[in-house]
Amino acid sequence: MDDTPPRKSSLGSRLATALRPKQSGKRLMKKSTVNLREAAASKDSPLKKDSLSTSSIRTNVQAQNESSPAVDTQTGERQDYTALIHGLGHQGSFDSLKSVSRLDPQRLDPDKRAGDRRVASLSDVLWHRVCSHLSPSGVASLAFASKTLRYRLGPEAWIALNHPENEEFKCEFLVSLDSQLPDHLLCFRCITYHRRVQKGQERLRATATMNPLFICPWASEPTQIPIRMRLTPGHTLPFTFVQLVMRAHRYGPDYGIPLESLSRRWKCRESEWTHQSRYYIDKGHLLLRIVSKSFAEPALPPSGLRHLLYSREDYFPYFSACAHWRDGELMNNCKCALGHIPKPKETIAQQLRTGPQINNAMRHVNAIVTLCGKCRPMRRCPDCPTEYLIEVRFEEDKNDPVNKFKQSLVVTRWSDLGDGTTPLSGEWFACNRETDYDSFATIGRRGISGTFEAQSGVAIPGQRMLSLNPENAKLGEKGHNWY
């Protein structure tokens, strides 16, 4: 008998053996398309065995790919085109009557004469009875709906709006025409629509800069209407820009300006305060955030605190505040936070210059300041939708080549400016005047700050929400705590 050495297996057969699927994996696979009789007949041939194993693996992988959804190899995200296909199916359909009426209002009632005939069939007594249950603005809107109603009701509905006691109803009626006048803007001084002189190019500028958006003959006349909101010294937010942003959000870019055009960064000329403003629209309301900060020295005397916090022009704070900042604990909390700023660290040599005593605590000063239970919580003004957060941060001063890092006072304000329809009521009026607005009952538990910061994914420090005026004392300038 020949003692021949056993034949070594080829590289292909060894790879096929290593890549052969396990028994547990075969249970989940579909029925194999390989003929087992042919595989048994060619058992002695190693080349056929290799090709058989490779083909079975390819068949199993192909069956798995056909049954499983498409998966992105880079991100692992499942690609499902079902929503895309359904969205294409709804395009041009009559599924949404609201969208159809927005595109072409006449498609809902192509026969306008039939509607006019139905309106004309009712008696004048009935229409006047209907008008008796409506406000003056509602009667004017009804008369403006069609020519038939105009002849039925007469011009008395519009004449009544010119009476001084119906000024609010006149504004309400004119605001309803916003969607039909993209080239005009409603002026609340003279309650008239004026043509926009900078259409699409309106930019928010400083108060001292001439920036007319329309030509109004009463532009220089004083008014009791809060048409501007004070942000910081020398910077205000006119209500016309709130109108433009909200009109563009509701009706399209041709009606106003984009939201991003309102955001600004500026530095106060009179002090070292810097400010940054940003806006966000949530549920049809314009939200405002202003972050104001200034470097502060430790252990300031009362005169130094006033010099840091108050503007000598009008004795308002350098940072942004609502109209009710004098009533409550806002300024006291800012002074309390400044009292927590530690003195800078001193070496032993620096301490020996002032005396023979050495304080080891001054050699290792913690730069992270922790505020107390009085100035740390967030504060909400009970009379308007405004919230405040006071912080002390350790930041870099790029203008000081010697002492690069210093403690700074940061005051953040969040406010709800309303829907931008009228400055005579709502959140805008509450932020600028004394009203019976109850912020805790209107806003609820979730703060404006949480809604604003959620859209950018930034988590603010978790703080309690307390009232800015816990004693509900409304003294204004007559009080002595604010200064």
GROMACS .gro file of N, CA and C in nm, residues 30 37 65 76 78 93 107-108 124 144 153 156 168 179 274 278 309 318 363 382 386:
model
   63
   30LYS      N    1  -3.457   3.218   0.432
   30LYS     CA    2  -3.561   3.162   0.347
   30LYS      C    3  -3.517   3.025   0.293
   37ARG      N    4  -2.911   1.734  -0.429
   37ARG     CA    5  -2.861   1.614  -0.499
   37ARG      C    6  -2.735   1.646  -0.578
   65ASN      N    7  -3.126   4.090   0.220
   65ASN     CA    8  -3.135   4.229   0.176
   65ASN      C    9  -3.272   4.262   0.120
   76GLY      N   10  -2.661   5.455   0.996
   76GLY     CA   11  -2.747   5.352   1.050
   76GLY      C   12  -2.894   5.387   1.048
   78ARG      N   13  -3.268   5.414   0.906
   78ARG     CA   14  -3.355   5.340   0.815
   78ARG      C   15  -3.420   5.436   0.717
   93SER      N   16  -5.433   6.781  -0.464
   93SER     CA   17  -5.561   6.718  -0.433
   93SER      C   18  -5.648   6.814  -0.356
  107ARG      N   19  -6.220   7.911  -0.553
  107ARG     CA   20  -6.249   7.772  -0.588
  107ARG      C   21  -6.353   7.711  -0.496
  108LEU      N   22  -6.367   7.766  -0.376
  108LEU     CA   23  -6.469   7.712  -0.286
  108LEU      C   24  -6.609   7.750  -0.332
  124ASP      N   25  -8.358   9.383   0.486
  124ASP     CA   26  -8.271   9.477   0.555
  124ASP      C   27  -8.289   9.471   0.706
  144PHE      N   28  -6.772   9.517   0.438
  144PHE     CA   29  -6.660   9.508   0.344
  144PHE      C   30  -6.656   9.375   0.270
  153LEU      N   31  -7.603   9.763   0.415
  153LEU     CA   32  -7.569   9.823   0.545
  153LEU      C   33  -7.536   9.970   0.535
  156GLU      N   34  -7.257  10.380   0.706
  156GLU     CA   35  -7.258  10.416   0.848
  156GLU      C   36  -7.163  10.330   0.931
  168GLU      N   37  -6.012  10.182   1.905
  168GLU     CA   38  -5.965  10.044   1.917
  168GLU      C   39  -6.032   9.953   1.815
  179SER      N   40  -5.345   9.095   0.528
  179SER     CA   41  -5.313   8.995   0.426
  179SER      C   42  -5.335   9.046   0.284
  274THR      N   43  -2.203   9.507   2.731
  274THR     CA   44  -2.224   9.455   2.596
  274THR      C   45  -2.356   9.377   2.595
  278ARG      N   46  -3.167   8.823   2.051
  278ARG     CA   47  -3.208   8.715   1.962
  278ARG      C   48  -3.359   8.695   1.975
  309LEU      N   49  -2.455   9.981   3.755
  309LEU     CA   50  -2.586   9.930   3.716
  309LEU      C   51  -2.674  10.032   3.646
  318TYR      N   52  -2.856   9.959   3.289
  318TYR     CA   53  -2.785   9.943   3.162
  318TYR      C   54  -2.833   9.818   3.088
  363ARG      N   55  -0.468   8.296   4.890
  363ARG     CA   56  -0.375   8.237   4.793
  363ARG      C   57  -0.445   8.140   4.699
  382PRO      N   58  -4.464   8.956   3.769
  382PRO     CA   59  -4.605   8.916   3.775
  382PRO      C   60  -4.696   9.000   3.688
  386THR      N   61  -4.229   8.849   3.133
  386THR     CA   62  -4.084   8.872   3.130
  386THR      C   63  -4.019   8.792   3.242
   0.00000   0.00000   0.00000
